[in-house]
Amino acid sequence: MESKILLCFALCSAMFFTSCKSTSVVKSRITDDDFGFVRVKGDQFYVNGKPYYFIGANYWYGPLLGANKGGDRQRLISELDLMKSVGINNLRILVGAEGDGGDYKVYPALQPEQGVYNEELLDGLDFLMNEMRKRNMYAVLYMNNNWIWSGGMSEYLRWNGYGEVPNPFLEQYSWDDFMRYTMQFHSCEPCMNAYYKHVKFIVGRINKYSGIKYTEDRTVMSWQVANEPRVLVEASHEEAFAKWLNNTVAIIEDLAPNQLISTGAEGDHSYLDDIDMFERLHANKDIDYLTMHMWPKNWGWYDLNNEKETLKESIAKALAYMDKHIVVSEKLNKPIVMSEFGFPRAQESCELYASVENRDIFYKAIIDEVLKNYKANKSLSGLNFWGFGGYGIANPNHKKWEIGDDFTGDPPQEPQGLNTVFASDFSTLNVIKEANAKFED
């Protein structure tokens, strides 16, 4: 049944991309001859001397599909081909999860125990990276997570004797409980040392399919220290956080001098809404570019009971949020990427037939800002929408991911399909396709 559904999606996608009004072929900005390392010069990205701007995707579950056992390589290859057909050549990917799974968490995990690796998932990461290399696609690989959905920093604390993680998705715990627990990571020497060892292990790996060291693979655009690493709860946490951040950056810079480094921050939202703290923490010369994230629904901008009006408000607030971070990027003379943002279907429905009209309007508003910067040679150089779900089939009856469900763009703690762009979301994919076509050689 699943293979029939995949074939149906593929046929529908092929019909769409050959019959839509815009019949021009999207020409990749990066060809076989000039697919080199992404470099930074001033506040712009370059590949072999040519400016590099992109409309990309978050594809956190890619290595899970790539696993030889328990994965779905047919689906992975089909999804990479679909993304390439709409001009997507930049994917933000979770290297792997930590812990033994459980409710609200990614399963299976790359590190089920500290320092113990699931070889099938390492194989899946290698396979994914090799397939991306064949398609001249770039990867932003994040190495850890501030949040519990992939284990992350809180799992390192549990491994090192700090007690059970106060899971904020359970009734007995609050987000404040979780954040106060997690902030201990940045002063836990055994936790940080285990994390540094993990970074060295992944960055130093040789891809078994290509035979290329990860540090020599042009497919890696950037190593990202974590997903949304935060200064938590109180400003005094900044000192410990900064020490961990700068140590991590120094380790990666030493191991991978030909590749870029980014933090994975949400912008000042990661730093107690303090834009000056955001600037301080990104002044490190070895942090090559800035990142920001944006979640209109999660941040209370978008109201399903007043969608039309709050869509307008969300766009206005989004543009203002972007502008203040672009100012910092220009001051630091570094590029900036909107490396994560999402928008739900109508009425926050997870049904495939639910309207994505409002999402398309929001996407276009954010994408247009990148296009404006491209035309003016300015610092906002790309985005990665959250998230691509391709040919996955979401179960709208599940309020979170369950073992046996397809992986989608939504992480396991969220309703599956809520923010995902599927292969059947033709209008959204066409917005992306038309934008990528405007980046000229």
Short mmCIF file of C-alpha atoms in Angstrom, two decimals:
data_model
loop_
_atom_site.label_atom_id
_atom_site.label_comp_id
_atom_site.label_asym_id
_atom_site.label_seq_id
_atom_site.Cartn_x
_atom_site.Cartn_y
_atom_site.Cartn_z
CA MET A 1 0.00 0.00 0.00
CA GLU A 2 2.74 2.46 0.95
CA SER A 3 4.56 1.92 -2.36
CA LYS A 4 1.32 2.59 -4.24
CA ILE A 5 0.80 5.82 -2.31
CA LEU A 6 4.37 6.87 -3.06
CA LEU A 7 3.85 6.14 -6.79
CA CYS A 8 0.61 8.10 -6.78
CA PHE A 9 2.30 11.11 -5.15
CA ALA A 10 5.15 10.89 -7.63
CA LEU A 11 2.81 10.83 -10.61
CA CYS A 12 0.78 13.74 -9.24
CA SER A 13 3.97 15.72 -8.63
CA ALA A 14 5.22 15.02 -12.13
CA MET A 15 1.89 16.10 -13.64
CA PHE A 16 1.96 19.31 -11.59
CA PHE A 17 5.47 20.35 -12.51
CA THR A 18 4.86 19.73 -16.21
CA SER A 19 1.45 21.37 -16.38
CA CYS A 20 1.66 24.45 -14.15
CA LYS A 21 1.56 27.90 -15.75
CA SER A 22 5.26 28.54 -15.19
CA THR A 23 6.81 26.04 -17.59
CA SER A 24 10.36 27.34 -17.41
CA VAL A 25 12.89 24.85 -16.16
CA VAL A 26 14.54 25.82 -12.88
CA LYS A 27 18.24 26.00 -13.66
CA SER A 28 20.49 25.19 -10.75
CA ARG A 29 22.72 28.08 -9.79
CA ILE A 30 25.47 25.60 -8.93
CA THR A 31 26.70 23.32 -11.73
CA ASP A 32 28.93 20.25 -11.69
CA ASP A 33 31.85 22.44 -12.72
CA ASP A 34 31.56 24.99 -9.94
CA PHE A 35 30.03 23.06 -7.03
CA GLY A 36 32.64 24.09 -4.49
CA PHE A 37 32.78 24.96 -0.80
CA VAL A 38 30.49 27.78 0.28
CA ARG A 39 32.65 30.71 1.36
CA VAL A 40 31.92 33.98 3.13
CA LYS A 41 33.25 37.32 1.97
CA GLY A 42 31.92 40.26 3.90
CA ASP A 43 28.19 39.85 4.38
CA GLN A 44 27.61 37.45 1.47
CA PHE A 45 28.04 33.78 0.61
CA TYR A 46 30.04 32.80 -2.45
CA VAL A 47 30.65 29.60 -4.37
CA ASN A 48 33.68 29.74 -6.65
CA GLY A 49 33.45 33.51 -6.73
CA LYS A 50 29.73 33.65 -7.50
CA PRO A 51 27.17 35.00 -4.96
CA TYR A 52 25.12 32.21 -3.38
CA TYR A 53 21.54 32.86 -2.26
CA PHE A 54 19.04 30.08 -1.62
CA ILE A 55 15.51 29.06 -0.73
CA GLY A 56 16.05 25.78 1.11
CA ALA A 57 14.31 23.45 3.53
CA ASN A 58 14.59 21.84 6.93
CA TYR A 59 14.89 18.10 6.41
CA TRP A 60 15.72 16.92 9.91
CA TYR A 61 14.75 13.27 9.41
CA GLY A 62 16.86 12.66 6.27
CA PRO A 63 19.44 10.35 7.93
CA LEU A 64 16.61 8.23 9.35
CA LEU A 65 15.28 7.57 5.85
CA GLY A 66 18.83 6.89 4.66
CA ALA A 67 19.38 3.98 7.05
CA ASN A 68 19.86 0.69 5.21
CA LYS A 69 17.77 -1.11 7.81
CA GLY A 70 14.63 0.58 9.08
CA GLY A 71 14.90 3.50 6.66
CA ASP A 72 13.24 4.16 3.31
CA ARG A 73 15.82 4.93 0.67
CA GLN A 74 13.29 4.89 -2.15
CA ARG A 75 11.39 7.68 -0.43
CA LEU A 76 14.60 9.58 0.36
CA ILE A 77 15.78 9.55 -3.26
CA SER A 78 12.33 10.58 -4.51
CA GLU A 79 12.21 13.47 -2.03
CA LEU A 80 15.68 14.72 -2.93
CA ASP A 81 14.73 14.64 -6.59
CA LEU A 82 11.51 16.53 -5.90
CA MET A 83 13.29 19.21 -3.90
CA LYS A 84 15.92 19.57 -6.60
CA SER A 85 13.17 19.99 -9.21
CA VAL A 86 11.93 23.13 -7.42
CA GLY A 87 15.42 24.55 -7.07
CA ILE A 88 16.05 23.56 -3.45
CA ASN A 89 19.76 22.87 -2.98
CA ASN A 90 20.22 23.66 0.72
CA LEU A 91 18.98 21.36 3.51
CA ARG A 92 19.21 21.83 7.26
CA ILE A 93 19.56 18.40 8.87
CA LEU A 94 19.70 16.90 12.37
CA VAL A 95 22.85 14.74 12.62
CA GLY A 96 21.04 12.48 15.06
CA ALA A 97 19.10 12.19 18.29
CA GLU A 98 20.23 11.16 21.78
CA GLY A 99 18.57 8.80 24.24
CA ASP A 100 16.44 5.70 24.13
CA GLY A 101 13.32 7.31 22.75
CA GLY A 102 10.02 7.52 24.58
CA ASP A 103 7.06 9.82 24.18
CA TYR A 104 7.67 13.06 22.29
CA LYS A 105 11.15 11.99 21.14
CA VAL A 106 12.86 10.97 17.92
CA TYR A 107 13.24 7.21 17.60
CA PRO A 108 15.56 5.54 16.82
CA ALA A 109 18.39 7.68 18.19
CA LEU A 110 21.90 8.01 16.79
CA GLN A 111 23.29 7.81 20.36
CA PRO A 112 21.00 5.54 22.38
CA GLU A 113 23.61 5.77 25.14
CA GLN A 114 26.39 8.29 25.66
CA GLY A 115 29.21 7.54 23.24
CA VAL A 116 27.43 4.49 21.80
CA TYR A 117 26.33 4.89 18.18
CA ASN A 118 23.64 3.25 16.08
CA GLU A 119 25.68 2.12 13.07
CA GLU A 120 22.61 1.97 10.84
CA LEU A 121 21.97 5.67 11.42
CA LEU A 122 25.61 6.59 10.81
CA ASP A 123 25.22 4.68 7.56
CA GLY A 124 22.01 6.64 6.90
CA LEU A 125 23.80 9.95 7.37
CA ASP A 126 26.56 8.84 4.98
CA PHE A 127 24.01 7.69 2.40
CA LEU A 128 22.07 10.95 2.59
CA MET A 129 25.19 13.07 2.25
CA ASN A 130 26.39 11.07 -0.74
CA GLU A 131 23.02 11.39 -2.48
CA MET A 132 23.04 15.13 -1.82
CA ARG A 133 26.54 15.37 -3.25
CA LYS A 134 25.34 13.68 -6.46
CA ARG A 135 22.69 16.41 -6.77
CA ASN A 136 24.96 19.37 -5.91
CA MET A 137 23.04 20.07 -2.72
CA TYR A 138 24.42 21.67 0.43
CA ALA A 139 23.86 20.54 4.02
CA VAL A 140 23.70 22.49 7.26
CA LEU A 141 24.31 19.84 9.92
CA TYR A 142 23.27 20.63 13.49
CA MET A 143 25.00 18.66 16.20
CA ASN A 144 22.76 18.99 19.25
CA ASN A 145 19.43 20.41 20.38
CA ASN A 146 18.27 22.69 23.16
CA TRP A 147 14.93 20.86 23.12
CA ILE A 148 13.89 17.45 24.38
CA TRP A 149 12.34 16.20 21.13
CA SER A 150 15.68 14.79 19.94
CA GLY A 151 17.22 14.22 23.37
CA GLY A 152 19.81 16.95 23.13
CA MET A 153 21.38 18.80 26.04
CA SER A 154 18.95 17.49 28.62
CA GLU A 155 19.82 13.91 27.66
CA TYR A 156 23.51 14.59 28.35
CA LEU A 157 22.50 15.79 31.80
CA ARG A 158 20.46 12.64 32.46
CA TRP A 159 23.39 10.50 31.31
CA ASN A 160 25.67 12.27 33.77
CA GLY A 161 23.68 11.93 36.95
CA TYR A 162 21.43 14.99 37.01
CA GLY A 163 18.24 12.97 37.43
CA GLU A 164 15.28 12.46 35.16
CA VAL A 165 14.51 15.17 32.63
CA PRO A 166 11.46 17.26 33.59
CA ASN A 167 9.64 16.70 30.31
CA PRO A 168 7.53 19.85 29.74
CA PHE A 169 5.02 17.90 27.66
CA LEU A 170 3.98 15.98 30.79
CA GLU A 171 1.42 17.54 33.10
CA GLN A 172 3.62 17.50 36.20
CA TYR A 173 6.34 19.71 34.67
CA SER A 174 6.48 23.25 33.30
CA TRP A 175 8.66 24.86 30.65
CA ASP A 176 10.41 26.74 33.42
CA ASP A 177 11.26 23.41 35.07
CA PHE A 178 12.71 22.12 31.82
CA MET A 179 14.73 25.23 31.04
CA ARG A 180 16.20 25.50 34.54
CA TYR A 181 17.25 21.86 34.24
CA THR A 182 18.70 22.28 30.73
CA MET A 183 20.73 25.40 31.54
CA GLN A 184 22.94 23.19 33.75
CA PHE A 185 24.41 21.66 30.57
CA HIS A 186 26.66 24.68 30.06
CA SER A 187 28.34 24.19 33.44
CA CYS A 188 28.37 20.36 33.44
CA GLU A 189 31.95 19.44 32.52
CA PRO A 190 31.26 15.73 31.84
CA CYS A 191 28.27 16.69 29.66
CA MET A 192 30.19 19.22 27.62
CA ASN A 193 33.21 16.92 27.25
CA ALA A 194 30.95 14.14 25.97
CA TYR A 195 29.39 16.58 23.53
CA TYR A 196 32.81 17.79 22.33
CA LYS A 197 33.80 14.16 21.78
CA HIS A 198 30.63 13.67 19.74
CA VAL A 199 31.43 16.73 17.62
CA LYS A 200 34.94 15.43 16.93
CA PHE A 201 33.58 11.99 16.06
CA ILE A 202 31.04 13.28 13.52
CA VAL A 203 33.18 16.01 11.98
CA GLY A 204 36.11 13.60 11.67
CA ARG A 205 34.08 10.87 9.96
CA ILE A 206 34.83 9.42 6.50
CA ASN A 207 31.74 8.83 4.35
CA LYS A 208 31.61 5.11 3.56
CA TYR A 209 29.82 5.71 0.23
CA SER A 210 31.91 8.51 -1.22
CA GLY A 211 35.14 7.73 0.62
CA ILE A 212 35.47 11.46 1.35
CA LYS A 213 36.22 12.89 4.77
CA TYR A 214 33.36 15.04 6.02
CA THR A 215 35.83 17.89 6.51
CA GLU A 216 36.76 17.68 2.81
CA ASP A 217 33.22 17.30 1.52
CA ARG A 218 31.94 20.41 -0.24
CA THR A 219 28.41 19.14 0.47
CA VAL A 220 28.80 20.43 4.03
CA MET A 221 28.04 24.14 3.91
CA SER A 222 27.98 24.59 7.67
CA TRP A 223 28.39 22.85 10.98
CA GLN A 224 25.78 24.21 13.38
CA VAL A 225 26.53 23.85 17.07
CA ALA A 226 22.93 23.08 18.02
CA ASN A 227 19.30 23.69 17.24
CA GLU A 228 18.23 26.86 19.05
CA PRO A 229 20.94 26.92 21.74
CA ARG A 230 19.71 29.36 24.36
CA VAL A 231 20.72 31.53 27.25
CA LEU A 232 18.04 30.25 29.59
CA VAL A 233 15.95 31.86 32.32
CA GLU A 234 18.37 34.56 33.49
CA ALA A 235 21.05 36.83 32.02
CA SER A 236 23.72 35.46 34.37
CA HIS A 237 23.62 32.25 32.29
CA GLU A 238 25.33 34.11 29.42
CA GLU A 239 28.85 33.64 30.77
CA ALA A 240 28.67 29.83 30.95
CA PHE A 241 26.81 29.66 27.66
CA ALA A 242 29.40 31.85 25.89
CA LYS A 243 32.27 29.70 27.15
CA TRP A 244 30.61 26.52 25.82
CA LEU A 245 29.73 28.19 22.52
CA ASN A 246 33.22 29.55 21.91
CA ASN A 247 34.85 26.24 22.88
CA THR A 248 32.60 24.40 20.41
CA VAL A 249 33.32 26.88 17.65
CA ALA A 250 37.06 26.59 18.26
CA ILE A 251 36.92 22.78 18.04
CA ILE A 252 35.01 22.84 14.75
CA GLU A 253 37.20 25.58 13.29
CA ASP A 254 40.29 23.52 14.07
CA LEU A 255 38.84 20.35 12.53
CA ALA A 256 37.04 21.86 9.52
CA PRO A 257 38.67 25.13 8.44
CA ASN A 258 37.23 24.86 4.91
CA GLN A 259 33.62 24.75 6.13
CA LEU A 260 31.41 27.35 7.73
CA ILE A 261 30.21 27.52 11.33
CA SER A 262 26.87 28.82 12.57
CA THR A 263 25.12 28.72 15.93
CA GLY A 264 21.56 27.68 15.04
CA ALA A 265 20.12 30.52 17.14
CA GLU A 266 16.59 31.87 16.78
CA GLY A 267 17.90 35.43 16.91
CA ASP A 268 17.40 37.47 20.05
CA HIS A 269 14.56 35.09 20.97
CA SER A 270 17.36 32.69 21.96
CA TYR A 271 18.85 35.32 24.24
CA LEU A 272 16.07 36.58 26.50
CA ASP A 273 14.93 38.93 23.68
CA ASP A 274 18.16 40.89 24.09
CA ILE A 275 19.46 41.95 20.66
CA ASP A 276 22.72 43.19 22.19
CA MET A 277 23.36 39.74 23.66
CA PHE A 278 22.69 38.25 20.22
CA GLU A 279 25.31 40.56 18.78
CA ARG A 280 27.86 39.84 21.52
CA LEU A 281 27.56 36.09 21.15
CA HIS A 282 27.96 36.24 17.36
CA ALA A 283 30.95 38.59 17.29
CA ASN A 284 33.33 35.60 17.42
CA LYS A 285 35.29 35.83 14.15
CA ASP A 286 34.95 32.07 13.57
CA ILE A 287 31.14 32.23 13.58
CA ASP A 288 30.79 32.79 9.85
CA TYR A 289 27.16 33.85 9.61
CA LEU A 290 24.11 34.60 11.72
CA THR A 291 20.84 32.72 11.96
CA MET A 292 17.32 33.55 13.03
CA HIS A 293 14.11 31.54 13.39
CA MET A 294 10.48 32.57 13.40
CA TRP A 295 7.26 30.92 14.59
CA PRO A 296 4.18 33.17 14.28
CA LYS A 297 1.84 30.58 15.81
CA ASN A 298 4.11 29.59 18.69
CA TRP A 299 4.93 33.23 19.45
CA GLY A 300 1.27 34.22 19.66
CA TRP A 301 1.17 36.33 16.49
CA TYR A 302 -1.21 34.11 14.54
CA ASP A 303 -4.69 33.24 15.83
CA LEU A 304 -6.72 30.49 14.15
CA ASN A 305 -9.89 32.28 15.28
CA ASN A 306 -8.90 35.42 13.38
CA GLU A 307 -6.74 34.12 10.56
CA LYS A 308 -7.17 36.88 7.99
CA GLU A 309 -6.25 39.77 10.26
CA THR A 310 -3.52 38.00 12.23
CA LEU A 311 -1.91 36.83 9.00
CA LYS A 312 -1.31 40.51 8.18
CA GLU A 313 -0.04 41.13 11.70
CA SER A 314 2.25 38.10 11.49
CA ILE A 315 3.83 39.36 8.29
CA ALA A 316 4.38 42.83 9.72
CA LYS A 317 5.94 41.45 12.90
CA ALA A 318 8.02 38.98 10.91
CA LEU A 319 9.49 41.69 8.71
CA ALA A 320 10.27 43.84 11.75
CA TYR A 321 11.95 40.87 13.48
CA MET A 322 14.03 40.17 10.41
CA ASP A 323 15.01 43.82 9.95
CA LYS A 324 16.48 44.22 13.43
CA HIS A 325 18.62 41.12 12.96
CA ILE A 326 19.73 42.19 9.50
CA VAL A 327 21.01 45.40 11.12
CA VAL A 328 23.23 43.27 13.38
CA SER A 329 24.47 41.19 10.46
CA GLU A 330 25.45 44.36 8.62
CA LYS A 331 27.17 45.72 11.71
CA LEU A 332 29.15 42.49 12.13
CA ASN A 333 29.65 42.26 8.35
CA LYS A 334 28.33 38.69 8.17
CA PRO A 335 25.56 37.04 6.14
CA ILE A 336 22.34 36.05 7.89
CA VAL A 337 19.95 33.18 7.16
CA MET A 338 16.35 32.60 8.23
CA SER A 339 17.20 28.99 8.97
CA GLU A 340 13.85 27.96 10.41
CA PHE A 341 10.27 29.19 10.16
CA GLY A 342 6.90 27.54 9.84
CA PHE A 343 3.27 28.30 9.24
CA PRO A 344 0.24 26.04 9.76
CA ARG A 345 -2.54 24.99 7.44
CA ALA A 346 -5.95 26.61 7.78
CA GLN A 347 -7.44 26.22 11.26
CA GLU A 348 -4.24 24.41 12.28
CA SER A 349 -5.58 21.33 10.52
CA CYS A 350 -3.30 18.39 9.80
CA GLU A 351 -5.46 17.11 6.96
CA LEU A 352 -3.82 17.21 3.53
CA TYR A 353 -6.90 18.83 1.99
CA ALA A 354 -6.79 21.79 4.42
CA SER A 355 -6.05 25.12 2.75
CA VAL A 356 -2.47 26.39 2.61
CA GLU A 357 -3.48 29.77 1.16
CA ASN A 358 -2.39 31.71 4.25
CA ARG A 359 0.84 29.73 4.46
CA ASP A 360 1.62 30.56 0.83
CA ILE A 361 1.06 34.26 1.47
CA PHE A 362 3.34 34.19 4.52
CA TYR A 363 6.02 32.18 2.71
CA LYS A 364 5.99 34.58 -0.22
CA ALA A 365 6.39 37.59 2.08
CA ILE A 366 9.48 36.06 3.73
CA ILE A 367 10.93 34.77 0.46
CA ASP A 368 10.50 38.20 -1.15
CA GLU A 369 12.84 39.65 1.47
CA VAL A 370 15.57 37.24 0.38
CA LEU A 371 14.96 38.15 -3.26
CA LYS A 372 15.24 41.86 -2.44
CA ASN A 373 18.56 41.24 -0.68
CA TYR A 374 19.77 39.18 -3.64
CA LYS A 375 19.04 41.99 -6.07
CA ALA A 376 20.76 44.54 -3.80
CA ASN A 377 23.70 42.28 -2.82
CA LYS A 378 22.65 42.52 0.84
CA SER A 379 23.18 40.22 3.81
CA LEU A 380 19.91 38.22 4.05
CA SER A 381 21.19 35.35 1.97
CA GLY A 382 18.78 32.48 2.36
CA LEU A 383 16.13 30.60 4.25
CA ASN A 384 15.21 27.05 5.20
CA PHE A 385 11.47 26.63 5.69
CA TRP A 386 10.22 24.15 8.28
CA GLY A 387 9.75 21.62 7.12
CA PHE A 388 9.73 19.39 4.09
CA GLY A 389 7.72 16.19 4.52
CA GLY A 390 7.73 15.01 0.93
CA TYR A 391 5.94 11.73 0.41
CA GLY A 392 5.32 11.06 4.09
CA ILE A 393 1.77 10.28 5.14
CA ALA A 394 0.74 12.05 8.35
CA ASN A 395 -1.86 10.57 10.67
CA PRO A 396 -4.09 13.54 11.60
CA ASN A 397 -5.54 11.54 14.50
CA HIS A 398 -2.16 11.52 16.22
CA LYS A 399 -1.35 14.62 18.23
CA LYS A 400 2.29 13.53 18.29
CA TRP A 401 4.48 11.10 16.36
CA GLU A 402 4.13 7.43 17.26
CA ILE A 403 6.38 4.51 16.37
CA GLY A 404 5.25 3.20 13.01
CA ASP A 405 4.19 6.62 11.71
CA ASP A 406 5.95 8.14 8.73
CA PHE A 407 8.44 10.88 9.49
CA THR A 408 7.16 14.28 8.40
CA GLY A 409 8.48 17.80 8.69
CA ASP A 410 6.92 18.14 12.13
CA PRO A 411 9.08 16.91 15.03
CA PRO A 412 7.65 14.10 17.16
CA GLN A 413 6.16 16.27 19.92
CA GLU A 414 3.89 18.14 17.50
CA PRO A 415 0.76 17.19 15.53
CA GLN A 416 2.01 15.49 12.40
CA GLY A 417 1.34 17.53 9.27
CA LEU A 418 0.73 20.84 11.03
CA ASN A 419 3.61 22.82 9.47
CA THR A 420 4.80 20.26 6.93
CA VAL A 421 5.11 20.94 3.22
CA PHE A 422 4.18 17.70 1.47
CA ALA A 423 4.74 16.63 -2.13
CA SER A 424 1.06 17.29 -2.74
CA ASP A 425 1.27 20.92 -1.56
CA PHE A 426 1.65 22.09 -5.14
CA SER A 427 0.93 25.78 -4.56
CA THR A 428 3.58 26.09 -1.83
CA LEU A 429 6.14 24.21 -3.91
CA ASN A 430 5.41 26.51 -6.84
CA VAL A 431 6.07 29.59 -4.67
CA ILE A 432 9.46 28.08 -3.85
CA LYS A 433 10.13 27.04 -7.44
CA GLU A 434 9.37 30.47 -8.85
CA ALA A 435 11.57 32.15 -6.24
CA ASN A 436 14.54 29.85 -6.85
CA ALA A 437 14.22 30.48 -10.60
CA LYS A 438 14.94 34.18 -9.95
CA PHE A 439 18.43 33.51 -8.65
CA GLU A 440 20.45 33.82 -11.81
CA ASP A 441 23.76 32.17 -12.66
#
